[in-house]
Short mmCIF file of C-alpha atoms (C1' of nucleotides) in Angstrom, two decimals:
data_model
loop_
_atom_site.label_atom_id
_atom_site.label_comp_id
_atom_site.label_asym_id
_atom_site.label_seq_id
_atom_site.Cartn_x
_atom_site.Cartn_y
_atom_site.Cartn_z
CA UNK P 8 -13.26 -9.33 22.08
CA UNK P 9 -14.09 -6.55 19.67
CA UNK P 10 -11.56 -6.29 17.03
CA UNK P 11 -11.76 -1.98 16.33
CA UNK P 12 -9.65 -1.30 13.32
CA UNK P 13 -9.11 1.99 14.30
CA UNK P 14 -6.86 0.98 17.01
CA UNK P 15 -3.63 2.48 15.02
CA UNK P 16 -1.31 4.75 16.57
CA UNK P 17 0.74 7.41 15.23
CA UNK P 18 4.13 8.85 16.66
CA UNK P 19 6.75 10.82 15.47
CA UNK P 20 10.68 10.44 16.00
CA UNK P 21 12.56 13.13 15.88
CA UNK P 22 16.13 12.61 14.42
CA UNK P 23 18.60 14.95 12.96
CA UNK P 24 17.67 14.16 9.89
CA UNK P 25 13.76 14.98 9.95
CA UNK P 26 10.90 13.43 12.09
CA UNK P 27 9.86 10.19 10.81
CA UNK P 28 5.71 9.24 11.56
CA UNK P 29 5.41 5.95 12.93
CA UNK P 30 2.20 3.73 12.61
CA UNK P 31 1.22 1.45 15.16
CA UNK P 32 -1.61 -1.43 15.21
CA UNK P 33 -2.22 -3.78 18.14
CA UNK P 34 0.23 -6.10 16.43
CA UNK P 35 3.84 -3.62 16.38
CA UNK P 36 5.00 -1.05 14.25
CA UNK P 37 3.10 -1.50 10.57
CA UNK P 38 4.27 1.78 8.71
CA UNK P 39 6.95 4.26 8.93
CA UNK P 40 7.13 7.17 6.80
CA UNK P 41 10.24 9.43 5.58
CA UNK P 42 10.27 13.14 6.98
CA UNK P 43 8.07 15.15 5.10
CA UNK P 44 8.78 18.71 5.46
CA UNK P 45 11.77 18.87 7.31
CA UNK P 46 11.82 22.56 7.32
CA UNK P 47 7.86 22.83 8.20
CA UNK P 48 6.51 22.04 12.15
CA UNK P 49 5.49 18.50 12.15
CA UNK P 50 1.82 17.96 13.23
CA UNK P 51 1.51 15.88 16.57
CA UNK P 52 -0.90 13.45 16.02
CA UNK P 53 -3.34 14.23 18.51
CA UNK P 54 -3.73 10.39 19.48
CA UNK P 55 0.10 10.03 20.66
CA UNK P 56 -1.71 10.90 24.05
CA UNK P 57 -4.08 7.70 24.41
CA UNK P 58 -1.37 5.46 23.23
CA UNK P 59 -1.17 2.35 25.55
CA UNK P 60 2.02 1.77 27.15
CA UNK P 61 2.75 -0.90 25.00
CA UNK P 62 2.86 1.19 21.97
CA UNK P 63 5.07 4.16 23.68
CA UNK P 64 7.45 1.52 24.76
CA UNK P 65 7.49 -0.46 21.11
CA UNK P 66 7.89 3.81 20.08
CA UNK P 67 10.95 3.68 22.16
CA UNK P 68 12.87 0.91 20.44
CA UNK P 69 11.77 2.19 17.19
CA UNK P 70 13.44 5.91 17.44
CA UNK P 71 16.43 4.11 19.16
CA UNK P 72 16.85 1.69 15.71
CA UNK P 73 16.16 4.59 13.39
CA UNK P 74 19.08 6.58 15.55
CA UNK P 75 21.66 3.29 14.94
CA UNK P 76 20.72 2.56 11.16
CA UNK P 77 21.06 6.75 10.02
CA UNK P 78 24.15 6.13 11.46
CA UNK P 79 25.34 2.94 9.70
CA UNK P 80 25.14 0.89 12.76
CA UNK P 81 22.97 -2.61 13.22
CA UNK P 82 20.11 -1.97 15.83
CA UNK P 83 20.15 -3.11 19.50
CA UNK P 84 16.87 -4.32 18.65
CA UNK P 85 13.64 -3.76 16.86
CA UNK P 86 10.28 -3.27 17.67
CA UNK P 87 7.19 -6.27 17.05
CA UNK P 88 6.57 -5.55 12.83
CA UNK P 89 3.10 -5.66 11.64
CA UNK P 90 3.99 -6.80 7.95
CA UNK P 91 0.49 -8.48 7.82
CA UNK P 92 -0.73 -5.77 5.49
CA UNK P 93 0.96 -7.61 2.34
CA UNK P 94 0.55 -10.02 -0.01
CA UNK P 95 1.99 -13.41 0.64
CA UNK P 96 5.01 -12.48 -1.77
CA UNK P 97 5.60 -9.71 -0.86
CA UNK P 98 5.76 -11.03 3.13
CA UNK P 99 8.34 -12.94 2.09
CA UNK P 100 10.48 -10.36 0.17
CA UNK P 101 10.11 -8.17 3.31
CA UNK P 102 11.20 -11.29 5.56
CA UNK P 103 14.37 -11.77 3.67
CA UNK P 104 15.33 -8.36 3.57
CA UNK P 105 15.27 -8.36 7.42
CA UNK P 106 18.63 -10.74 6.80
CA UNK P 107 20.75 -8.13 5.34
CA UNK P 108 22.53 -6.41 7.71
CA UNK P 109 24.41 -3.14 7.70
CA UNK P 110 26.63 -2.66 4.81
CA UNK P 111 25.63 -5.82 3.02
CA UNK P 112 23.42 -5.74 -0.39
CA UNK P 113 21.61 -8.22 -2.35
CA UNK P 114 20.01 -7.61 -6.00
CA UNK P 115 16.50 -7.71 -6.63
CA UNK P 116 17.45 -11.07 -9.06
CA UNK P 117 19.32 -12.59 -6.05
CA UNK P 118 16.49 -11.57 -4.01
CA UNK P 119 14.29 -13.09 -6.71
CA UNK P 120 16.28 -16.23 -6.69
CA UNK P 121 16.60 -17.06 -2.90
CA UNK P 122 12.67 -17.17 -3.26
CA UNK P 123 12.70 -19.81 -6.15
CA UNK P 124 11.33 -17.00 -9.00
CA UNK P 125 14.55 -16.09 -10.58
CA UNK P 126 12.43 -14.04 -13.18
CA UNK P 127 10.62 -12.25 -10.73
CA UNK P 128 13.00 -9.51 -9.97
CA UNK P 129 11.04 -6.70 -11.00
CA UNK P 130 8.28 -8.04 -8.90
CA UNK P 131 11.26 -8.13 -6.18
CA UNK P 132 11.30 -4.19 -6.82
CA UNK P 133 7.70 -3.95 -6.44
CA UNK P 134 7.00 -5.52 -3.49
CA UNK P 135 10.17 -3.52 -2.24
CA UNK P 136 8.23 -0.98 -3.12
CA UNK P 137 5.27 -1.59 -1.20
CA UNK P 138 7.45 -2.01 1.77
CA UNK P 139 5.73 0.06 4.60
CA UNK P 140 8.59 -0.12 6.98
CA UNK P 141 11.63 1.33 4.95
CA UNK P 142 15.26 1.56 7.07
CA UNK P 143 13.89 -1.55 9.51
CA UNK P 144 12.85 -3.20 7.12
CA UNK P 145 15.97 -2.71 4.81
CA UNK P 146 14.80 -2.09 0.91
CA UNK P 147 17.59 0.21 1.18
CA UNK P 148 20.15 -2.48 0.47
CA UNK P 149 18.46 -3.98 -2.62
CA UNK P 150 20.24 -2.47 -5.68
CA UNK P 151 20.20 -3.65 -9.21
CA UNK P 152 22.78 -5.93 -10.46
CA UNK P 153 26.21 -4.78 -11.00
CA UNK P 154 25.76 -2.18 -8.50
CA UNK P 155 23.27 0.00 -10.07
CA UNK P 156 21.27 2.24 -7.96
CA UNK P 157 17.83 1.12 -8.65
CA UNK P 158 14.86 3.07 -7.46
CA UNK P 159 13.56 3.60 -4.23
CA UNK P 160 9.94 5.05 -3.40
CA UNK P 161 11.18 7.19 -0.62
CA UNK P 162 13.48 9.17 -3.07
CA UNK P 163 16.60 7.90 -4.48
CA UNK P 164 18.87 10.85 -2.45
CA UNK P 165 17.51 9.01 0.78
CA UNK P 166 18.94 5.34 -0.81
CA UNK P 167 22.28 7.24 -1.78
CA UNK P 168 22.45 8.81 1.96
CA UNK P 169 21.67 5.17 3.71
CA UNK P 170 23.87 3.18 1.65
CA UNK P 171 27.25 5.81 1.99
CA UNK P 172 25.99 5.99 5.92
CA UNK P 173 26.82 1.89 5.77
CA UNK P 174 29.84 1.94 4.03
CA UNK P 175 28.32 0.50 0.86
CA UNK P 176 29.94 1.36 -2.87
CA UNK P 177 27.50 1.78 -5.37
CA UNK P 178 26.89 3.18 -8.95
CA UNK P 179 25.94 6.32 -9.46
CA UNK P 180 25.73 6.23 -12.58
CA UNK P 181 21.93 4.52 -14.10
"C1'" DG T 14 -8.42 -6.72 -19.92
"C1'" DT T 15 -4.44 -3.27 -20.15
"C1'" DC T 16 -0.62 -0.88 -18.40
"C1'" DA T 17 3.17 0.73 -15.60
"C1'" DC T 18 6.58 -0.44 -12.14
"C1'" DC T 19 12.77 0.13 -7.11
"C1'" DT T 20 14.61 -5.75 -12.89
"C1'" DT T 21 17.49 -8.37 -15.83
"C1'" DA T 22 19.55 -11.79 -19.07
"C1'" DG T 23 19.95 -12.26 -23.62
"C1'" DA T 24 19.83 -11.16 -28.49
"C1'" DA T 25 20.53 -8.00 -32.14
"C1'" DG T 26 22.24 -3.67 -34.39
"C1'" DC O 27 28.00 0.82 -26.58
"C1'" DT O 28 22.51 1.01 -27.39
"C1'" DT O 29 17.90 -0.75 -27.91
"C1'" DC O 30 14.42 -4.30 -27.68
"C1'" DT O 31 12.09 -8.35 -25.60
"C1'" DA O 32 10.12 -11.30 -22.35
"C1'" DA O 33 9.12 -12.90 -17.76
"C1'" DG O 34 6.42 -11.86 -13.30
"C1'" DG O 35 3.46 -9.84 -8.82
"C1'" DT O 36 0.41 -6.31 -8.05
"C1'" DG O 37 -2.38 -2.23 -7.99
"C1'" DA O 38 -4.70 1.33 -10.72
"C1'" DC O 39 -7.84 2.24 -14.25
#
DNA sequence: GTCACCTTAGAAG
DNA sequence: CTTCTAAGGTGAC
């Protein structure tokens, strides 16, 4: 069988808080993206159409965890992830984030540390980074140590909203 | 090869 | 308190 790397999907999810742009491969979901222009119409992707049943179902359980984690609330469950487009670290950043549920945070060092590099945290950061699934995958609840903020690539008033959405304390201050 | 990053502990002023 | 340094994975140039 013909492996046709143009077999991606793309679907939106409309939430209160913008429509997020879900990517699909054969595998599960491999990117999601923050809402762009939440004022603007959102472009349908004109493949949403040919999507096999697979993917709309997979699309399904995606919206519905997005829904529960802008609210603060674990996911029923998650969709098949296609993390396949990282390096081998950062796979296994991305894997132990999956661990840290609502309203719980680790540091990138602690992060750093559970994979046997305690001076890798900034690495920790980048690979968080490069994480193409943000809220599933939760980056969100990486901060710096003592509570510091930290960055976040989808904007840091997104990290503020999340973490205050879970309950979690943080420093505002840099 | 060089540099900049979602970092951080430690040393020095 | 502030500033500087080094360590480290990775992509961009």
């Amino acid at each position: 069988m013909q492996r046709v790397n143009r077999g991606q999907w793309t679907l939106i999810a409309a939430t209160r808080d913008g429509h997020f742009i879900a990517r699909y491969s054969s595998r599960g979901l491999c990117a999601l993206n923050f809402p762009v222009n939440e004022g603007q119409p959102g472009r349908v992707p004109s493949g949403s159409s040919e999507a096999p049943p697979q993917v709309l179902r997979w699309h399904q359980t995606t919206a519905a965890a997005i829904e529960s984690i802008l609210q603060g609330k674990p996911p029923r469950s998650l969709p098949p992830l296609d993390l396949s487009g990282g390096t081998q670290f950062q796979q296994s950043v991305w894997k132990l984030l999956c661990d840290i549920g609502p309203g719980v945070t680790r540091s990138y060092g602690e992060i750093a540390e559970l994979l046997r590099r305690p001076k890798a945290a900034r690495a920790v950061g980048q690979a968080c980074g490069a994480n193409p699934i943000p809220l599933l995958v939760p980056c969100h609840r990486v901060l710096a140590a003592n509570r510091r903020i930290g960055g976040f690539s989808g904007g840091l008033s997104w990290k503020e909203r999340l973490l205050s959405r879970e309950g979690i304390v943080f420093q505002s201050t840099r």
